[in-house]
Amino acid sequence: FFLWMATTLVHDPFELRNSIDADRRSTPYRMLDMPVELLPQSQSIRKRVPLEANPEYLREVCVVWLDDAIGALFAKLEELGLDDNTVVVFFNDHGGEAKATLYDGGVRTPTIVWRKGGFPQSGYNTDAAVASSDLAPTLLDIAGVPYDPKAFDGVSFKPVLYRQQGAPVPASHAMEERLVFMEMGFAKGVMKGRWKYFAVRHPEWALRLTLEERQQLLDDMIASRGNMPDSRIVANASSPFGLSCVVPGGCDAEYQALQNHPNTYYDKDQLYDLPTDPKELVNRATDPSCQAKLQELKDALRGVLRTAPGTFAEFTERL
């Protein structure tokens, strides 16, 4: 069997009346006659998270609630006798420090792969270069389901999981050898070894917008988000567009990334040496000593995009 459990936790709503204290009969489809008695009641969560002491614990409520849900899943697997023959993968959609961007705070996320009894590498972090696009072929590989590797963007990392302690990372996922492609909104990039490069290119129609049209885009975005404190990153219609949307300054999802990368956020070409600059604060794209590496990764990105659908400025132009 295959189960995809796409929880919205930890996410809005954080208000207690709309989360743990809400009517548990309520579902996105209809009001149930009786609540589903699967997770602990709100009183149990209140005992484990001292809400009265600190309102900021609202996010911790979400974490505890998520933990309860995962616990219920594992309990059901054990009840059905399926835990001996099931692999569980826990991962999230993006990091919290640079959502909606290609900075490490957005694309580097925690992932746990579990099976009863563990893998040979169980309990250890791996320095393998693994992408979310690798998950589908990996699960098929573990399940013994035949598939065409060419039909997937990713590569199975089953060999990473089953390698013995001390064995080298397979070449397919070795950090120094694998080229990892990433994209978000109007940014596309690659990472190989210690270096990451990404380009920000907006479509020609967006670049031709008048100042009045740009102001309208900004006003529309602000109106759509109400009074959220981070709903207006800038008040200047002439500011550069965001990385994930055609809005001057960027959309609210980009707010945290802009705070963390104030000096380089709108640069069209961004190159980072990750070991020496893990927070990606120093853009090396204009550094004379890095021009060979910049060109190498630009060429690598061009090679990836020429086999992909769509266009992306000069990277998909035919020479």
PDB file of C-alpha atoms in Angstrom:
ATOM      1  CA  PHE A   1       0.000   0.000   0.000  1.00  0.00           C
ATOM      2  CA  PHE A   2       0.976   3.631  -0.321  1.00  0.00           C
ATOM      3  CA  LEU A   3      -0.253   6.393   1.985  1.00  0.00           C
ATOM      4  CA  TRP A   4       0.454  10.108   1.563  1.00  0.00           C
ATOM      5  CA  MET A   5      -0.298  11.968   4.781  1.00  0.00           C
ATOM      6  CA  ALA A   6      -0.211  15.671   3.929  1.00  0.00           C
ATOM      7  CA  THR A   7      -0.789  17.443   7.227  1.00  0.00           C
ATOM      8  CA  THR A   8      -1.137  21.214   7.375  1.00  0.00           C
ATOM      9  CA  LEU A   9       0.665  21.260  10.732  1.00  0.00           C
ATOM     10  CA  VAL A  10       2.596  23.245  11.756  1.00  0.00           C
ATOM     11  CA  HIS A  11       0.668  26.027  10.115  1.00  0.00           C
ATOM     12  CA  ASP A  12      -2.284  28.341  10.593  1.00  0.00           C
ATOM     13  CA  PRO A  13      -4.633  28.506  12.364  1.00  0.00           C
ATOM     14  CA  PHE A  14      -2.715  29.050  15.597  1.00  0.00           C
ATOM     15  CA  GLU A  15      -5.696  30.400  17.550  1.00  0.00           C
ATOM     16  CA  LEU A  16      -6.809  27.772  20.069  1.00  0.00           C
ATOM     17  CA  ARG A  17     -10.492  28.216  19.222  1.00  0.00           C
ATOM     18  CA  ASN A  18      -9.739  27.268  15.623  1.00  0.00           C
ATOM     19  CA  SER A  19      -7.256  24.503  16.382  1.00  0.00           C
ATOM     20  CA  ILE A  20      -7.218  22.224  19.424  1.00  0.00           C
ATOM     21  CA  ASP A  21     -10.424  23.732  20.866  1.00  0.00           C
ATOM     22  CA  ALA A  22     -12.357  23.610  17.585  1.00  0.00           C
ATOM     23  CA  ASP A  23     -15.345  21.327  17.044  1.00  0.00           C
ATOM     24  CA  ARG A  24     -13.770  18.021  16.054  1.00  0.00           C
ATOM     25  CA  ARG A  25     -16.787  17.097  13.996  1.00  0.00           C
ATOM     26  CA  SER A  26     -15.813  19.776  11.476  1.00  0.00           C
ATOM     27  CA  THR A  27     -14.123  18.594   8.264  1.00  0.00           C
ATOM     28  CA  PRO A  28     -13.408  20.313   4.911  1.00  0.00           C
ATOM     29  CA  TYR A  29     -16.311  18.376   3.407  1.00  0.00           C
ATOM     30  CA  ARG A  30     -19.091  18.399   5.984  1.00  0.00           C
ATOM     31  CA  MET A  31     -19.943  18.352   9.669  1.00  0.00           C
ATOM     32  CA  LEU A  32     -19.711  14.787  10.978  1.00  0.00           C
ATOM     33  CA  ASP A  33     -22.409  13.335  13.216  1.00  0.00           C
ATOM     34  CA  MET A  34     -19.753  12.250  15.710  1.00  0.00           C
ATOM     35  CA  PRO A  35     -16.116  13.357  16.099  1.00  0.00           C
ATOM     36  CA  VAL A  36     -13.313  11.007  15.129  1.00  0.00           C
ATOM     37  CA  GLU A  37     -11.772   9.866  18.417  1.00  0.00           C
ATOM     38  CA  LEU A  38      -8.306   9.237  17.064  1.00  0.00           C
ATOM     39  CA  LEU A  39      -6.065  11.855  18.650  1.00  0.00           C
ATOM     40  CA  PRO A  40      -5.841  12.916  22.324  1.00  0.00           C
ATOM     41  CA  GLN A  41      -8.302  15.559  23.435  1.00  0.00           C
ATOM     42  CA  SER A  42      -7.274  19.193  23.880  1.00  0.00           C
ATOM     43  CA  GLN A  43      -7.050  18.749  27.645  1.00  0.00           C
ATOM     44  CA  SER A  44      -4.183  16.326  27.102  1.00  0.00           C
ATOM     45  CA  ILE A  45      -2.318  18.831  24.952  1.00  0.00           C
ATOM     46  CA  ARG A  46      -2.829  21.577  27.529  1.00  0.00           C
ATOM     47  CA  LYS A  47      -1.197  19.380  30.162  1.00  0.00           C
ATOM     48  CA  ARG A  48       1.848  18.854  27.971  1.00  0.00           C
ATOM     49  CA  VAL A  49       2.182  22.459  26.743  1.00  0.00           C
ATOM     50  CA  PRO A  50       1.794  25.187  29.417  1.00  0.00           C
ATOM     51  CA  LEU A  51      -0.255  27.599  27.316  1.00  0.00           C
ATOM     52  CA  GLU A  52      -1.137  29.931  30.153  1.00  0.00           C
ATOM     53  CA  ALA A  53       2.538  30.594  30.865  1.00  0.00           C
ATOM     54  CA  ASN A  54       3.429  31.774  27.392  1.00  0.00           C
ATOM     55  CA  PRO A  55       1.139  32.517  24.411  1.00  0.00           C
ATOM     56  CA  GLU A  56       4.070  31.780  22.098  1.00  0.00           C
ATOM     57  CA  TYR A  57       3.536  28.126  22.858  1.00  0.00           C
ATOM     58  CA  LEU A  58       0.827  28.105  20.187  1.00  0.00           C
ATOM     59  CA  ARG A  59       3.356  26.795  17.678  1.00  0.00           C
ATOM     60  CA  GLU A  60       4.442  24.146  20.143  1.00  0.00           C
ATOM     61  CA  VAL A  61       0.809  23.069  20.327  1.00  0.00           C
ATOM     62  CA  CYS A  62       0.990  22.368  16.600  1.00  0.00           C
ATOM     63  CA  VAL A  63       4.186  20.353  17.026  1.00  0.00           C
ATOM     64  CA  VAL A  64       2.679  18.240  19.810  1.00  0.00           C
ATOM     65  CA  TRP A  65      -0.497  17.733  17.797  1.00  0.00           C
ATOM     66  CA  LEU A  66       1.546  16.649  14.773  1.00  0.00           C
ATOM     67  CA  ASP A  67       3.505  14.264  16.983  1.00  0.00           C
ATOM     68  CA  ASP A  68       0.208  12.780  18.187  1.00  0.00           C
ATOM     69  CA  ALA A  69      -0.929  12.261  14.587  1.00  0.00           C
ATOM     70  CA  ILE A  70       2.298  10.486  13.624  1.00  0.00           C
ATOM     71  CA  GLY A  71       1.998   8.393  16.768  1.00  0.00           C
ATOM     72  CA  ALA A  72      -1.522   7.362  15.732  1.00  0.00           C
ATOM     73  CA  LEU A  73      -0.197   6.328  12.323  1.00  0.00           C
ATOM     74  CA  PHE A  74       2.512   4.143  13.840  1.00  0.00           C
ATOM     75  CA  ALA A  75       0.038   2.634  16.300  1.00  0.00           C
ATOM     76  CA  LYS A  76      -2.265   1.635  13.437  1.00  0.00           C
ATOM     77  CA  LEU A  77       0.624   0.084  11.488  1.00  0.00           C
ATOM     78  CA  GLU A  78       1.501  -2.001  14.530  1.00  0.00           C
ATOM     79  CA  GLU A  79      -2.141  -2.952  15.153  1.00  0.00           C
ATOM     80  CA  LEU A  80      -2.501  -4.193  11.569  1.00  0.00           C
ATOM     81  CA  GLY A  81       0.806  -6.042  11.668  1.00  0.00           C
ATOM     82  CA  LEU A  82       2.244  -3.865   8.899  1.00  0.00           C
ATOM     83  CA  ASP A  83       5.075  -2.184  10.786  1.00  0.00           C
ATOM     84  CA  ASP A  84       7.531  -4.982   9.929  1.00  0.00           C
ATOM     85  CA  ASN A  85       7.115  -4.365   6.200  1.00  0.00           C
ATOM     86  CA  THR A  86       6.601  -0.608   5.903  1.00  0.00           C
ATOM     87  CA  VAL A  87       8.970   2.260   5.197  1.00  0.00           C
ATOM     88  CA  VAL A  88       7.984   5.694   6.552  1.00  0.00           C
ATOM     89  CA  VAL A  89       9.400   8.945   5.183  1.00  0.00           C
ATOM     90  CA  PHE A  90       8.974  12.192   7.099  1.00  0.00           C
ATOM     91  CA  PHE A  91       9.800  15.436   5.297  1.00  0.00           C
ATOM     92  CA  ASN A  92       8.426  18.933   4.836  1.00  0.00           C
ATOM     93  CA  ASP A  93       7.829  21.245   1.913  1.00  0.00           C
ATOM     94  CA  HIS A  94      10.341  24.004   2.699  1.00  0.00           C
ATOM     95  CA  GLY A  95      12.527  25.508   5.378  1.00  0.00           C
ATOM     96  CA  GLY A  96      11.340  28.350   7.559  1.00  0.00           C
ATOM     97  CA  GLU A  97      14.205  30.789   7.087  1.00  0.00           C
ATOM     98  CA  ALA A  98      13.848  31.429   3.358  1.00  0.00           C
ATOM     99  CA  LYS A  99      10.487  30.151   2.169  1.00  0.00           C
ATOM    100  CA  ALA A 100       9.680  30.602  -1.537  1.00  0.00           C
ATOM    101  CA  THR A 101      13.371  30.965  -2.483  1.00  0.00           C
ATOM    102  CA  LEU A 102      16.382  28.844  -3.401  1.00  0.00           C
ATOM    103  CA  TYR A 103      18.481  29.821  -0.388  1.00  0.00           C
ATOM    104  CA  ASP A 104      19.401  26.924   1.869  1.00  0.00           C
ATOM    105  CA  GLY A 105      16.937  28.238   4.452  1.00  0.00           C
ATOM    106  CA  GLY A 106      14.198  27.345   1.969  1.00  0.00           C
ATOM    107  CA  VAL A 107      15.407  24.279   0.060  1.00  0.00           C
ATOM    108  CA  ARG A 108      17.410  22.387   2.692  1.00  0.00           C
ATOM    109  CA  THR A 109      14.877  20.579   4.853  1.00  0.00           C
ATOM    110  CA  PRO A 110      14.955  17.754   7.423  1.00  0.00           C
ATOM    111  CA  THR A 111      14.077  14.279   6.195  1.00  0.00           C
ATOM    112  CA  ILE A 112      13.787  11.030   8.148  1.00  0.00           C
ATOM    113  CA  VAL A 113      13.520   7.584   6.516  1.00  0.00           C
ATOM    114  CA  TRP A 114      12.388   4.881   8.958  1.00  0.00           C
ATOM    115  CA  ARG A 115      11.888   1.152   8.926  1.00  0.00           C
ATOM    116  CA  LYS A 116      11.544  -1.223  11.853  1.00  0.00           C
ATOM    117  CA  GLY A 117      14.969  -2.470  12.813  1.00  0.00           C
ATOM    118  CA  GLY A 118      16.575   0.358  10.891  1.00  0.00           C
ATOM    119  CA  PHE A 119      18.822   0.541   7.859  1.00  0.00           C
ATOM    120  CA  PRO A 120      22.562  -0.174   7.929  1.00  0.00           C
ATOM    121  CA  GLN A 121      22.989   3.598   8.232  1.00  0.00           C
ATOM    122  CA  SER A 122      20.288   3.835  10.898  1.00  0.00           C
ATOM    123  CA  GLY A 123      20.753   6.578  13.444  1.00  0.00           C
ATOM    124  CA  TYR A 124      23.247   8.504  11.364  1.00  0.00           C
ATOM    125  CA  ASN A 125      23.087  11.655   9.305  1.00  0.00           C
ATOM    126  CA  THR A 126      24.257  11.281   5.739  1.00  0.00           C
ATOM    127  CA  ASP A 127      26.252  13.715   3.671  1.00  0.00           C
ATOM    128  CA  ALA A 128      24.686  12.373   0.484  1.00  0.00           C
ATOM    129  CA  ALA A 129      23.109  14.874  -1.915  1.00  0.00           C
ATOM    130  CA  VAL A 130      19.426  13.888  -1.872  1.00  0.00           C
ATOM    131  CA  ALA A 131      16.481  15.776  -3.400  1.00  0.00           C
ATOM    132  CA  SER A 132      12.733  15.399  -2.885  1.00  0.00           C
ATOM    133  CA  SER A 133      12.462  14.292  -6.520  1.00  0.00           C
ATOM    134  CA  ASP A 134      14.406  11.174  -5.456  1.00  0.00           C
ATOM    135  CA  LEU A 135      11.606   9.945  -3.187  1.00  0.00           C
ATOM    136  CA  ALA A 136       9.367   8.311  -5.819  1.00  0.00           C
ATOM    137  CA  PRO A 137      12.068   6.141  -7.460  1.00  0.00           C
ATOM    138  CA  THR A 138      13.505   5.311  -4.025  1.00  0.00           C
ATOM    139  CA  LEU A 139      10.196   3.992  -2.688  1.00  0.00           C
ATOM    140  CA  LEU A 140       9.600   1.995  -5.850  1.00  0.00           C
ATOM    141  CA  ASP A 141      13.105   0.602  -5.576  1.00  0.00           C
ATOM    142  CA  ILE A 142      12.647  -0.434  -1.931  1.00  0.00           C
ATOM    143  CA  ALA A 143       9.267  -2.019  -2.729  1.00  0.00           C
ATOM    144  CA  GLY A 144      10.756  -3.969  -5.626  1.00  0.00           C
ATOM    145  CA  VAL A 145       8.448  -2.368  -8.193  1.00  0.00           C
ATOM    146  CA  PRO A 146       9.923  -2.248 -11.725  1.00  0.00           C
ATOM    147  CA  TYR A 147      10.138   1.257 -13.201  1.00  0.00           C
ATOM    148  CA  ASP A 148      11.872   3.185 -15.940  1.00  0.00           C
ATOM    149  CA  PRO A 149      14.525   5.436 -14.336  1.00  0.00           C
ATOM    150  CA  LYS A 150      14.254   7.790 -17.317  1.00  0.00           C
ATOM    151  CA  ALA A 151      10.635   8.531 -16.357  1.00  0.00           C
ATOM    152  CA  PHE A 152      11.744  10.314 -13.172  1.00  0.00           C
ATOM    153  CA  ASP A 153      13.645  13.514 -12.527  1.00  0.00           C
ATOM    154  CA  GLY A 154      15.152  12.033  -9.384  1.00  0.00           C
ATOM    155  CA  VAL A 155      17.430   9.066  -8.682  1.00  0.00           C
ATOM    156  CA  SER A 156      16.782   6.301  -6.166  1.00  0.00           C
ATOM    157  CA  PHE A 157      18.806   6.729  -2.988  1.00  0.00           C
ATOM    158  CA  LYS A 158      18.161   3.160  -1.829  1.00  0.00           C
ATOM    159  CA  PRO A 159      21.921   2.459  -2.186  1.00  0.00           C
ATOM    160  CA  VAL A 160      22.558   5.292   0.282  1.00  0.00           C
ATOM    161  CA  LEU A 161      20.224   3.730   2.861  1.00  0.00           C
ATOM    162  CA  TYR A 162      21.530   0.188   2.500  1.00  0.00           C
ATOM    163  CA  ARG A 163      25.258   0.863   2.325  1.00  0.00           C
ATOM    164  CA  GLN A 164      27.246  -0.506   5.255  1.00  0.00           C
ATOM    165  CA  GLN A 165      28.746   1.691   7.952  1.00  0.00           C
ATOM    166  CA  GLY A 166      31.911   3.337   6.677  1.00  0.00           C
ATOM    167  CA  ALA A 167      31.170   2.632   3.026  1.00  0.00           C
ATOM    168  CA  PRO A 168      31.453   5.634   0.702  1.00  0.00           C
ATOM    169  CA  VAL A 169      28.374   7.422  -0.573  1.00  0.00           C
ATOM    170  CA  PRO A 170      27.391   6.007  -4.012  1.00  0.00           C
ATOM    171  CA  ALA A 171      28.556   8.210  -6.874  1.00  0.00           C
ATOM    172  CA  SER A 172      24.938   8.923  -7.860  1.00  0.00           C
ATOM    173  CA  HIS A 173      24.488  10.905  -4.644  1.00  0.00           C
ATOM    174  CA  ALA A 174      28.008  11.990  -3.745  1.00  0.00           C
ATOM    175  CA  MET A 175      27.980  15.665  -2.819  1.00  0.00           C
ATOM    176  CA  GLU A 176      31.058  16.460  -4.888  1.00  0.00           C
ATOM    177  CA  GLU A 177      29.769  14.708  -8.003  1.00  0.00           C
ATOM    178  CA  ARG A 178      26.021  15.147  -8.167  1.00  0.00           C
ATOM    179  CA  LEU A 179      24.445  18.153  -9.841  1.00  0.00           C
ATOM    180  CA  VAL A 180      21.257  19.069  -7.961  1.00  0.00           C
ATOM    181  CA  PHE A 181      18.714  21.168  -9.859  1.00  0.00           C
ATOM    182  CA  MET A 182      16.291  23.452  -8.014  1.00  0.00           C
ATOM    183  CA  GLU A 183      13.621  25.950  -9.000  1.00  0.00           C
ATOM    184  CA  MET A 184      11.115  28.235  -7.345  1.00  0.00           C
ATOM    185  CA  GLY A 185       9.042  30.912  -9.002  1.00  0.00           C
ATOM    186  CA  PHE A 186      11.334  32.934 -11.248  1.00  0.00           C
ATOM    187  CA  ALA A 187      14.565  31.478  -9.889  1.00  0.00           C
ATOM    188  CA  LYS A 188      16.309  28.372 -11.160  1.00  0.00           C
ATOM    189  CA  GLY A 189      19.635  27.036 -10.028  1.00  0.00           C
ATOM    190  CA  VAL A 190      22.044  24.183  -9.463  1.00  0.00           C
ATOM    191  CA  MET A 191      24.229  22.988  -6.625  1.00  0.00           C
ATOM    192  CA  LYS A 192      27.341  20.867  -6.936  1.00  0.00           C
ATOM    193  CA  GLY A 193      29.825  20.225  -4.183  1.00  0.00           C
ATOM    194  CA  ARG A 194      30.453  23.354  -2.165  1.00  0.00           C
ATOM    195  CA  TRP A 195      28.937  25.734  -4.698  1.00  0.00           C
ATOM    196  CA  LYS A 196      25.390  26.879  -5.389  1.00  0.00           C
ATOM    197  CA  TYR A 197      24.330  29.112  -8.247  1.00  0.00           C
ATOM    198  CA  PHE A 198      20.889  30.417  -9.114  1.00  0.00           C
ATOM    199  CA  ALA A 199      19.563  32.894 -11.631  1.00  0.00           C
ATOM    200  CA  VAL A 200      16.538  35.153 -11.236  1.00  0.00           C
ATOM    201  CA  ARG A 201      14.865  35.954 -14.537  1.00  0.00           C
ATOM    202  CA  HIS A 202      11.406  37.501 -14.924  1.00  0.00           C
ATOM    203  CA  PRO A 203       9.478  37.234 -18.196  1.00  0.00           C
ATOM    204  CA  GLU A 204       9.707  40.047 -20.716  1.00  0.00           C
ATOM    205  CA  TRP A 205       6.065  41.046 -20.278  1.00  0.00           C
ATOM    206  CA  ALA A 206       6.683  41.689 -16.584  1.00  0.00           C
ATOM    207  CA  LEU A 207       9.721  43.841 -17.279  1.00  0.00           C
ATOM    208  CA  ARG A 208       7.633  46.005 -19.655  1.00  0.00           C
ATOM    209  CA  LEU A 209       4.966  46.876 -17.069  1.00  0.00           C
ATOM    210  CA  THR A 210       4.431  50.581 -16.429  1.00  0.00           C
ATOM    211  CA  LEU A 211       4.880  52.117 -12.995  1.00  0.00           C
ATOM    212  CA  GLU A 212       1.097  52.373 -12.671  1.00  0.00           C
ATOM    213  CA  GLU A 213       0.684  48.687 -13.504  1.00  0.00           C
ATOM    214  CA  ARG A 214       3.380  47.751 -11.002  1.00  0.00           C
ATOM    215  CA  GLN A 215       1.617  49.808  -8.328  1.00  0.00           C
ATOM    216  CA  GLN A 216      -1.632  47.995  -9.086  1.00  0.00           C
ATOM    217  CA  LEU A 217       0.083  44.624  -8.614  1.00  0.00           C
ATOM    218  CA  LEU A 218       1.419  45.777  -5.272  1.00  0.00           C
ATOM    219  CA  ASP A 219      -1.955  47.151  -4.162  1.00  0.00           C
ATOM    220  CA  ASP A 220      -3.727  43.939  -5.191  1.00  0.00           C
ATOM    221  CA  MET A 221      -1.301  41.800  -3.230  1.00  0.00           C
ATOM    222  CA  ILE A 222      -1.701  43.932  -0.117  1.00  0.00           C
ATOM    223  CA  ALA A 223      -5.492  43.858  -0.378  1.00  0.00           C
ATOM    224  CA  SER A 224      -5.533  40.078  -0.798  1.00  0.00           C
ATOM    225  CA  ARG A 225      -3.571  39.520   2.416  1.00  0.00           C
ATOM    226  CA  GLY A 226      -5.487  41.895   4.678  1.00  0.00           C
ATOM    227  CA  ASN A 227      -3.657  43.252   7.702  1.00  0.00           C
ATOM    228  CA  MET A 228      -0.956  40.626   8.008  1.00  0.00           C
ATOM    229  CA  PRO A 229       2.152  42.322   9.491  1.00  0.00           C
ATOM    230  CA  ASP A 230       4.446  41.088   6.712  1.00  0.00           C
ATOM    231  CA  SER A 231       2.013  41.610   3.829  1.00  0.00           C
ATOM    232  CA  ARG A 232       3.807  44.646   2.479  1.00  0.00           C
ATOM    233  CA  ILE A 233       7.519  44.109   2.058  1.00  0.00           C
ATOM    234  CA  VAL A 234       8.030  47.432   0.302  1.00  0.00           C
ATOM    235  CA  ALA A 235       5.893  50.450  -0.514  1.00  0.00           C
ATOM    236  CA  ASN A 236       7.741  51.359  -3.694  1.00  0.00           C
ATOM    237  CA  ALA A 237       6.292  50.199  -7.008  1.00  0.00           C
ATOM    238  CA  SER A 238       9.659  50.661  -8.727  1.00  0.00           C
ATOM    239  CA  SER A 239      11.354  48.074  -6.497  1.00  0.00           C
ATOM    240  CA  PRO A 240      12.576  44.840  -8.138  1.00  0.00           C
ATOM    241  CA  PHE A 241      10.126  41.970  -8.411  1.00  0.00           C
ATOM    242  CA  GLY A 242      10.311  39.173  -5.887  1.00  0.00           C
ATOM    243  CA  LEU A 243      11.889  35.804  -6.567  1.00  0.00           C
ATOM    244  CA  SER A 244       8.608  33.895  -6.444  1.00  0.00           C
ATOM    245  CA  CYS A 245       6.097  36.375  -7.847  1.00  0.00           C
ATOM    246  CA  VAL A 246       5.671  39.367 -10.149  1.00  0.00           C
ATOM    247  CA  VAL A 247       5.075  41.869  -7.365  1.00  0.00           C
ATOM    248  CA  PRO A 248       7.401  44.786  -6.575  1.00  0.00           C
ATOM    249  CA  GLY A 249       9.463  43.821  -3.552  1.00  0.00           C
ATOM    250  CA  GLY A 250       8.044  40.315  -3.392  1.00  0.00           C
ATOM    251  CA  CYS A 251       5.117  38.471  -1.853  1.00  0.00           C
ATOM    252  CA  ASP A 252       4.556  37.959   1.866  1.00  0.00           C
ATOM    253  CA  ALA A 253       5.933  34.404   1.633  1.00  0.00           C
ATOM    254  CA  GLU A 254       9.320  35.932   0.818  1.00  0.00           C
ATOM    255  CA  TYR A 255       9.375  38.194   3.846  1.00  0.00           C
ATOM    256  CA  GLN A 256      11.641  36.080   6.060  1.00  0.00           C
ATOM    257  CA  ALA A 257      14.106  35.401   3.254  1.00  0.00           C
ATOM    258  CA  LEU A 258      14.388  39.114   2.509  1.00  0.00           C
ATOM    259  CA  GLN A 259      15.117  39.823   6.170  1.00  0.00           C
ATOM    260  CA  ASN A 260      17.879  37.205   6.153  1.00  0.00           C
ATOM    261  CA  HIS A 261      19.411  38.241   2.809  1.00  0.00           C
ATOM    262  CA  PRO A 262      18.923  42.026   2.643  1.00  0.00           C
ATOM    263  CA  ASN A 263      22.006  42.840   0.566  1.00  0.00           C
ATOM    264  CA  THR A 264      21.786  40.240  -2.197  1.00  0.00           C
ATOM    265  CA  TYR A 265      18.112  39.251  -2.390  1.00  0.00           C
ATOM    266  CA  TYR A 266      17.326  40.940  -5.704  1.00  0.00           C
ATOM    267  CA  ASP A 267      20.602  40.096  -7.504  1.00  0.00           C
ATOM    268  CA  LYS A 268      19.928  38.476 -10.883  1.00  0.00           C
ATOM    269  CA  ASP A 269      22.860  36.067 -10.552  1.00  0.00           C
ATOM    270  CA  GLN A 270      23.821  34.610  -7.182  1.00  0.00           C
ATOM    271  CA  LEU A 271      26.789  32.352  -6.419  1.00  0.00           C
ATOM    272  CA  TYR A 272      27.607  31.050  -2.950  1.00  0.00           C
ATOM    273  CA  ASP A 273      30.466  29.045  -1.440  1.00  0.00           C
ATOM    274  CA  LEU A 274      28.413  27.133   1.118  1.00  0.00           C
ATOM    275  CA  PRO A 275      31.112  25.833   3.511  1.00  0.00           C
ATOM    276  CA  THR A 276      32.588  29.302   4.051  1.00  0.00           C
ATOM    277  CA  ASP A 277      29.263  31.152   3.745  1.00  0.00           C
ATOM    278  CA  PRO A 278      26.505  28.818   5.038  1.00  0.00           C
ATOM    279  CA  LYS A 279      24.040  31.677   5.519  1.00  0.00           C
ATOM    280  CA  GLU A 280      24.586  32.808   1.898  1.00  0.00           C
ATOM    281  CA  LEU A 281      25.316  36.425   2.703  1.00  0.00           C
ATOM    282  CA  VAL A 282      28.208  37.036   0.276  1.00  0.00           C
ATOM    283  CA  ASN A 283      27.263  36.791  -3.388  1.00  0.00           C
ATOM    284  CA  ARG A 284      30.412  35.740  -5.265  1.00  0.00           C
ATOM    285  CA  ALA A 285      28.910  36.189  -8.741  1.00  0.00           C
ATOM    286  CA  THR A 286      30.854  39.409  -9.322  1.00  0.00           C
ATOM    287  CA  ASP A 287      34.053  38.184  -7.649  1.00  0.00           C
ATOM    288  CA  PRO A 288      36.812  38.097 -10.324  1.00  0.00           C
ATOM    289  CA  SER A 289      38.299  34.961  -8.737  1.00  0.00           C
ATOM    290  CA  CYS A 290      35.000  33.073  -9.113  1.00  0.00           C
ATOM    291  CA  GLN A 291      34.196  33.745 -12.761  1.00  0.00           C
ATOM    292  CA  ALA A 292      35.285  30.289 -13.939  1.00  0.00           C
ATOM    293  CA  LYS A 293      33.052  28.618 -11.344  1.00  0.00           C
ATOM    294  CA  LEU A 294      30.194  30.974 -12.220  1.00  0.00           C
ATOM    295  CA  GLN A 295      30.439  30.060 -15.903  1.00  0.00           C
ATOM    296  CA  GLU A 296      30.718  26.357 -15.098  1.00  0.00           C
ATOM    297  CA  LEU A 297      27.484  26.381 -13.117  1.00  0.00           C
ATOM    298  CA  LYS A 298      25.714  28.605 -15.623  1.00  0.00           C
ATOM    299  CA  ASP A 299      26.584  26.067 -18.313  1.00  0.00           C
ATOM    300  CA  ALA A 300      25.373  23.257 -16.054  1.00  0.00           C
ATOM    301  CA  LEU A 301      22.040  25.026 -15.504  1.00  0.00           C
ATOM    302  CA  ARG A 302      21.750  25.635 -19.243  1.00  0.00           C
ATOM    303  CA  GLY A 303      22.285  21.918 -19.861  1.00  0.00           C
ATOM    304  CA  VAL A 304      19.493  20.982 -17.457  1.00  0.00           C
ATOM    305  CA  LEU A 305      16.986  23.484 -18.821  1.00  0.00           C
ATOM    306  CA  ARG A 306      17.541  22.558 -22.447  1.00  0.00           C
ATOM    307  CA  THR A 307      16.046  19.138 -21.725  1.00  0.00           C
ATOM    308  CA  ALA A 308      13.138  20.565 -19.706  1.00  0.00           C
ATOM    309  CA  PRO A 309       9.859  22.103 -20.886  1.00  0.00           C
ATOM    310  CA  GLY A 310       9.397  25.863 -20.972  1.00  0.00           C
ATOM    311  CA  THR A 311      11.812  28.723 -21.446  1.00  0.00           C
ATOM    312  CA  PHE A 312      14.076  30.641 -19.101  1.00  0.00           C
ATOM    313  CA  ALA A 313      15.685  33.725 -20.634  1.00  0.00           C
ATOM    314  CA  GLU A 314      19.138  33.148 -22.149  1.00  0.00           C
ATOM    315  CA  PHE A 315      19.451  29.703 -20.578  1.00  0.00           C
ATOM    316  CA  THR A 316      17.097  28.130 -23.099  1.00  0.00           C
ATOM    317  CA  GLU A 317      18.101  30.144 -26.141  1.00  0.00           C
ATOM    318  CA  ARG A 318      19.678  28.130 -28.934  1.00  0.00           C
ATOM    319  CA  LEU A 319      23.256  29.049 -29.661  1.00  0.00           C
TER     320      LEU A 319
END
